């Protein structure tokens, strides 16, 4: 979710009662969050998939980005390249090399946008209009990204590639929506019970990563998996919610899904977290049942689950304690 500059002290539709200041978690509360996360991971039969950084993959991604010829404008973007490439390798271990480069760069781009949305909100607000009308973007990185995304059509059938691009575009728009919502002094309305998931589903880019499991070369008929996509998207969003909640509470963040649902449902955030974990597990199980007669699609999803968990455990941004993560080591 996009996080605005903490200097402004935003409150409102997506309020931050701690105004971006680190949270001082009660030890019992901290342990409760981690216990939910641990039980969740075990319920998914997690076994750490192999991973080592592919230097050739990084070299190819760097070469591609250098070909964009935008100089220093890429400096901030490059900080997220390793994160993006790790996602490509862990989520989709069987994908072709060239496709991993594309997914890695797209993931890095979206992570970069998440970090700068408050700074380039005008350019991001204009992104979709300019993308569909083929106008130059207002930011050089966004301009190159707009021209890069269509490479997805080289690896996915048109419907799937289009769905992935729409998911990325929706993420850009909702990042701007979050920034706008945070600047308005309007209270969260308890009747707006669907609002938290509306925002969550768009900001999670879940459709992008769900469809990315199924390149056309390996999955030529989308009938084998498309009915599972709604369940997979719920799983993707909610796994991230379960494994990022610790970091978000440490940061005092109040505009994540669990906190928003807590306000509209008038229930403690940790109770919402428990519900989210249960729903994620249920969605994963249903998705697997839907694809039970499609072994290749089922394997792709199961590989994704294992890689998605490891990515959350390995990536520094989630700040999960090393002593806690040790229980999931090889």
C-alpha positions as a Python dict, from the first residue, in 0.01 Angstrom:
ca = {
    (1, 'X'): (0, 0, 0),
    (2, 'X'): (129, 345, -78),
    (3, 'X'): (261, 531, 224),
    (4, 'X'): (278, 912, 213),
    (5, 'X'): (546, 1129, 365),
    (6, 'X'): (528, 1104, 744),
    (7, 'X'): (595, 1475, 785),
    (8, 'X'): (238, 1563, 684),
    (9, 'X'): (67, 1367, 961),
    (10, 'X'): (-216, 1241, 744),
    (11, 'X'): (-545, 1134, 898),
    (12, 'X'): (-885, 1061, 749),
    (13, 'X'): (-1040, 788, 538),
    (14, 'X'): (-725, 580, 588),
    (15, 'X'): (-608, 733, 916),
    (16, 'X'): (-268, 684, 1076),
    (17, 'X'): (-319, 744, 1446),
    (18, 'X'): (53, 709, 1509),
    (19, 'X'): (134, 945, 1220),
    (20, 'X'): (404, 717, 1088),
    (21, 'X'): (587, 681, 1419),
    (22, 'X'): (715, 335, 1516),
    (23, 'X'): (476, 134, 1728),
    (24, 'X'): (571, 16, 2077),
    (25, 'X'): (425, -335, 2071),
    (26, 'X'): (328, -516, 2385),
    (27, 'X'): (529, -839, 2402),
    (28, 'X'): (220, -1056, 2428),
    (29, 'X'): (66, -878, 2127),
    (30, 'X'): (386, -918, 1927),
    (31, 'X'): (400, -1289, 2013),
    (32, 'X'): (34, -1325, 1915),
    (33, 'X'): (99, -1181, 1568),
    (34, 'X'): (398, -1407, 1514),
    (35, 'X'): (209, -1713, 1642),
    (36, 'X'): (-67, -1655, 1386),
    (37, 'X'): (193, -1617, 1110),
    (38, 'X'): (378, -1933, 1217),
    (39, 'X'): (62, -2144, 1231),
    (40, 'X'): (-37, -2008, 891),
    (41, 'X'): (295, -2103, 731),
    (42, 'X'): (285, -2453, 880),
    (43, 'X'): (-71, -2504, 756),
    (44, 'X'): (58, -2446, 403),
    (45, 'X'): (312, -2731, 445),
    (46, 'X'): (596, -2491, 385),
    (47, 'X'): (930, -2637, 285),
    (48, 'X'): (1190, -2376, 182),
    (49, 'X'): (1240, -2395, -195),
    (50, 'X'): (1600, -2368, -318),
    (51, 'X'): (1717, -2019, -403),
    (52, 'X'): (2042, -1855, -502),
    (53, 'X'): (2076, -1525, -681),
    (54, 'X'): (2105, -1572, -1056),
    (55, 'X'): (2378, -1329, -1158),
    (56, 'X'): (2303, -1378, -1527),
    (57, 'X'): (1942, -1279, -1463),
    (58, 'X'): (2050, -962, -1287),
    (59, 'X'): (2295, -878, -1564),
    (60, 'X'): (2021, -916, -1824),
    (61, 'X'): (1783, -697, -1622),
    (62, 'X'): (2047, -428, -1575),
    (63, 'X'): (2124, -436, -1947),
    (64, 'X'): (1756, -392, -2027),
    (65, 'X'): (1720, -101, -1786),
    (66, 'X'): (2032, 68, -1921),
    (67, 'X'): (1877, 50, -2268),
    (68, 'X'): (1600, 276, -2140),
    (69, 'X'): (1853, 563, -2159),
    (70, 'X'): (1712, 773, -1877),
    (71, 'X'): (2030, 815, -1674),
    (72, 'X'): (1997, 921, -1311),
    (73, 'X'): (1618, 886, -1323),
    (74, 'X'): (1672, 514, -1264),
    (75, 'X'): (1875, 556, -945),
    (76, 'X'): (1582, 514, -708),
    (77, 'X'): (1435, 234, -918),
    (78, 'X'): (1754, 27, -905),
    (79, 'X'): (1722, -6, -526),
    (80, 'X'): (1428, -240, -585),
    (81, 'X'): (1576, -455, -860),
    (82, 'X'): (1707, -730, -633),
    (83, 'X'): (1367, -752, -462),
    (84, 'X'): (1195, -783, -800),
    (85, 'X'): (1432, -1045, -936),
    (86, 'X'): (1406, -1251, -617),
    (87, 'X'): (1029, -1249, -662),
    (88, 'X'): (1061, -1367, -1022),
    (89, 'X'): (1295, -1652, -927),
    (90, 'X'): (1106, -1766, -618),
    (91, 'X'): (748, -1726, -742),
    (92, 'X'): (806, -1877, -1086),
    (93, 'X'): (1106, -2113, -1078),
    (94, 'X'): (1005, -2294, -1398),
    (95, 'X'): (957, -1981, -1609),
    (96, 'X'): (1181, -1900, -1904),
    (97, 'X'): (1478, -1674, -1841),
    (98, 'X'): (1340, -1386, -2049),
    (99, 'X'): (1006, -1398, -1869),
    (100, 'X'): (1179, -1388, -1530),
    (101, 'X'): (1355, -1070, -1644),
    (102, 'X'): (1021, -912, -1736),
    (103, 'X'): (852, -1012, -1409),
    (104, 'X'): (1154, -897, -1209),
    (105, 'X'): (1161, -555, -1374),
    (106, 'X'): (783, -510, -1345),
    (107, 'X'): (795, -605, -975),
    (108, 'X'): (1080, -364, -912),
    (109, 'X'): (886, -92, -1095),
    (110, 'X'): (577, -140, -881),
    (111, 'X'): (780, -148, -559),
    (112, 'X'): (950, 174, -667),
    (113, 'X'): (614, 337, -745),
    (114, 'X'): (484, 234, -404),
    (115, 'X'): (775, 419, -244),
    (116, 'X'): (743, 742, -445),
    (117, 'X'): (367, 773, -502),
    (118, 'X'): (340, 1081, -283),
    (119, 'X'): (620, 1251, -478),
    (120, 'X'): (505, 1171, -833),
    (121, 'X'): (131, 1152, -770),
    (122, 'X'): (48, 1379, -1065),
    (123, 'X'): (245, 1161, -1306),
    (124, 'X'): (95, 842, -1165),
    (125, 'X'): (-258, 987, -1176),
    (126, 'X'): (-208, 1052, -1546),
    (127, 'X'): (-53, 713, -1620),
    (128, 'X'): (-357, 521, -1746),
    (129, 'X'): (-494, 800, -1962),
    (130, 'X'): (-157, 848, -2125),
    (131, 'X'): (-97, 474, -2156),
    (132, 'X'): (-421, 411, -2344),
    (133, 'X'): (-397, 723, -2560),
    (134, 'X'): (-28, 661, -2634),
    (135, 'X'): (87, 992, -2494),
    (136, 'X'): (430, 1033, -2331),
    (137, 'X'): (425, 981, -1955),
    (138, 'X'): (508, 1268, -1719),
    (139, 'X'): (791, 1075, -1554),
    (140, 'X'): (1077, 910, -1748),
    (141, 'X'): (1061, 582, -1555),
    (142, 'X'): (684, 562, -1602),
    (143, 'X'): (729, 638, -1971),
    (144, 'X'): (968, 347, -2020),
    (145, 'X'): (755, 120, -1804),
    (146, 'X'): (449, 196, -2017),
    (147, 'X'): (642, 79, -2322),
    (148, 'X'): (785, -224, -2142),
    (149, 'X'): (467, -383, -2004),
    (150, 'X'): (340, -500, -2346),
    (151, 'X'): (628, -750, -2353),
    (152, 'X'): (392, -965, -2148),
    (153, 'X'): (207, -1042, -2471),
    (154, 'X'): (516, -1232, -2590),
    (155, 'X'): (466, -1488, -2312),
    (156, 'X'): (97, -1491, -2221),
    (157, 'X'): (-218, -1523, -2428),
    (158, 'X'): (-387, -1187, -2497),
    (159, 'X'): (-656, -1215, -2228),
    (160, 'X'): (-400, -1303, -1961),
    (161, 'X'): (-145, -1039, -2060),
    (162, 'X'): (-421, -777, -2069),
    (163, 'X'): (-542, -880, -1723),
    (164, 'X'): (-187, -848, -1589),
    (165, 'X'): (-145, -502, -1739),
    (166, 'X'): (-483, -390, -1604),
    (167, 'X'): (-381, -513, -1259),
    (168, 'X'): (-62, -309, -1275),
    (169, 'X'): (-252, -2, -1393),
    (170, 'X'): (-510, -45, -1116),
    (171, 'X'): (-228, -57, -862),
    (172, 'X'): (-98, 274, -992),
    (173, 'X'): (-441, 434, -967),
    (174, 'X'): (-521, 303, -619),
    (175, 'X'): (-181, 421, -494),
    (176, 'X'): (-293, 771, -588),
    (177, 'X'): (-635, 710, -433),
    (178, 'X'): (-472, 613, -105),
    (179, 'X'): (-265, 931, -100),
    (180, 'X'): (-576, 1141, -168),
    (181, 'X'): (-778, 955, 95),
    (182, 'X'): (-507, 1010, 353),
    (183, 'X'): (-521, 1386, 304),
    (184, 'X'): (-896, 1418, 363),
    (185, 'X'): (-1022, 1471, 716),
    (186, 'X'): (-1313, 1232, 670),
    (187, 'X'): (-1369, 951, 922),
    (188, 'X'): (-1384, 588, 817),
    (189, 'X'): (-1754, 504, 785),
    (190, 'X'): (-1858, 184, 959),
    (191, 'X'): (-2116, 110, 689),
    (192, 'X'): (-1839, 101, 427),
    (193, 'X'): (-1766, -264, 498),
    (194, 'X'): (-1653, -346, 144),
    (195, 'X'): (-1418, -47, 118),
    (196, 'X'): (-1118, -212, 288),
    (197, 'X'): (-1111, -508, 49),
    (198, 'X'): (-1182, -288, -251),
    (199, 'X'): (-864, -97, -176),
    (200, 'X'): (-673, -411, -77),
    (201, 'X'): (-755, -601, -391),
    (202, 'X'): (-638, -322, -618),
    (203, 'X'): (-326, -236, -420),
    (204, 'X'): (-219, -600, -392),
    (205, 'X'): (-160, -645, -767),
    (206, 'X'): (-286, -996, -704),
    (207, 'X'): (-431, -1057, -1050),
    (208, 'X'): (-91, -979, -1202),
    (209, 'X'): (86, -1241, -995),
    (210, 'X'): (-196, -1496, -1016),
    (211, 'X'): (-203, -1492, -1395),
    (212, 'X'): (177, -1479, -1410),
    (213, 'X'): (181, -1839, -1283),
    (214, 'X'): (54, -1954, -1622),
    (215, 'X'): (261, -1856, -1929),
    (216, 'X'): (108, -1971, -2255),
    (217, 'X'): (399, -2201, -2347),
    (218, 'X'): (337, -2420, -2043),
    (219, 'X'): (-36, -2357, -2003),
    (220, 'X'): (-185, -2319, -2352),
    (221, 'X'): (-549, -2341, -2241),
    (222, 'X'): (-662, -2093, -1976),
    (223, 'X'): (-968, -2311, -1912),
    (224, 'X'): (-738, -2528, -1699),
    (225, 'X'): (-685, -2254, -1440),
    (226, 'X'): (-897, -1945, -1500),
    (227, 'X'): (-1178, -2047, -1262),
    (228, 'X'): (-921, -2065, -981),
    (229, 'X'): (-799, -1708, -1037),
    (230, 'X'): (-1047, -1542, -794),
    (231, 'X'): (-939, -1777, -514),
    (232, 'X'): (-571, -1731, -599),
    (233, 'X'): (-604, -1352, -584),
    (234, 'X'): (-761, -1370, -238),
    (235, 'X'): (-481, -1599, -125),
    (236, 'X'): (-212, -1368, -263),
    (237, 'X'): (-357, -1062, -92),
    (238, 'X'): (-417, -1230, 240),
    (239, 'X'): (-85, -1416, 262),
    (240, 'X'): (83, -1079, 229),
    (241, 'X'): (-146, -935, 496),
    (242, 'X'): (-58, -1213, 740),
    (243, 'X'): (318, -1194, 685),
    (244, 'X'): (344, -814, 663),
    (245, 'X'): (124, -730, 963),
    (246, 'X'): (416, -759, 1208),
    (247, 'X'): (614, -496, 1018),
    (248, 'X'): (311, -273, 977),
    (249, 'X'): (235, -282, 1349),
    (250, 'X'): (600, -207, 1428),
    (251, 'X'): (568, 98, 1201),
    (252, 'X'): (239, 205, 1356),
    (253, 'X'): (67, 181, 1017),
    (254, 'X'): (-308, 224, 1036),
    (255, 'X'): (-414, 200, 672),
    (256, 'X'): (-350, -168, 605),
    (257, 'X'): (-635, -413, 548),
    (258, 'X'): (-646, -554, 903),
    (259, 'X'): (-657, -210, 1064),
    (260, 'X'): (-919, -83, 821),
    (261, 'X'): (-1138, -389, 875),
    (262, 'X'): (-1091, -351, 1249),
    (263, 'X'): (-1242, -4, 1232),
    (264, 'X'): (-1542, -91, 1016),
    (265, 'X'): (-1615, -415, 1206),
    (266, 'X'): (-1530, -277, 1552),
    (267, 'X'): (-1317, -582, 1627),
    (268, 'X'): (-954, -601, 1745),
    (269, 'X'): (-699, -603, 1460),
    (270, 'X'): (-554, -933, 1575),
    (271, 'X'): (-898, -1094, 1549),
    (272, 'X'): (-920, -967, 1193),
    (273, 'X'): (-572, -1109, 1130),
    (274, 'X'): (-690, -1451, 1246),
    (275, 'X'): (-984, -1430, 1004),
    (276, 'X'): (-755, -1326, 721),
    (277, 'X'): (-526, -1623, 784),
    (278, 'X'): (-823, -1862, 780),
    (279, 'X'): (-960, -1711, 459),
    (280, 'X'): (-622, -1734, 288),
    (281, 'X'): (-590, -2102, 376),
    (282, 'X'): (-944, -2169, 259),
    (283, 'X'): (-885, -1992, -73),
    (284, 'X'): (-564, -2186, -135),
    (285, 'X'): (-745, -2513, -71),
    (286, 'X'): (-1034, -2423, -302),
    (287, 'X'): (-794, -2313, -577),
    (288, 'X'): (-615, -2646, -552),
    (289, 'X'): (-946, -2833, -573),
    (290, 'X'): (-1046, -2637, -883),
    (291, 'X'): (-718, -2727, -1056),
    (292, 'X'): (-706, -3087, -931),
    (293, 'X'): (-763, -3221, -1284),
    (294, 'X'): (-495, -2990, -1431),
    (295, 'X'): (-163, -3115, -1288),
    (296, 'X'): (58, -2857, -1459),
    (297, 'X'): (-152, -2565, -1337),
    (298, 'X'): (-175, -2711, -988),
    (299, 'X'): (202, -2754, -968),
    (300, 'X'): (259, -2396, -1085),
    (301, 'X'): (35, -2268, -806),
    (302, 'X'): (195, -2488, -542),
    (303, 'X'): (541, -2371, -651),
    (304, 'X'): (415, -2015, -623),
    (305, 'X'): (292, -2070, -267),
    (306, 'X'): (629, -2200, -150),
    (307, 'X'): (824, -1925, -324),
    (308, 'X'): (587, -1652, -206),
    (309, 'X'): (634, -1759, 155),
    (310, 'X'): (1012, -1776, 125),
    (311, 'X'): (1021, -1433, -37),
    (312, 'X'): (841, -1282, 262),
    (313, 'X'): (1080, -1455, 499),
    (314, 'X'): (1393, -1354, 306),
    (315, 'X'): (1312, -996, 204),
    (316, 'X'): (1435, -745, 461),
    (317, 'X'): (1136, -511, 421),
    (318, 'X'): (911, -736, 634),
    (319, 'X'): (1152, -725, 930),
    (320, 'X'): (1044, -1060, 1074),
    (321, 'X'): (1276, -1155, 1364),
    (322, 'X'): (1563, -1383, 1263),
    (323, 'X'): (1510, -1600, 1571),
    (324, 'X'): (1147, -1652, 1471),
    (325, 'X'): (1232, -1726, 1105),
    (326, 'X'): (1484, -1990, 1210),
    (327, 'X'): (1203, -2239, 1271),
    (328, 'X'): (1136, -2243, 897),
    (329, 'X'): (1497, -2295, 784),
    (330, 'X'): (1613, -2606, 602),
}
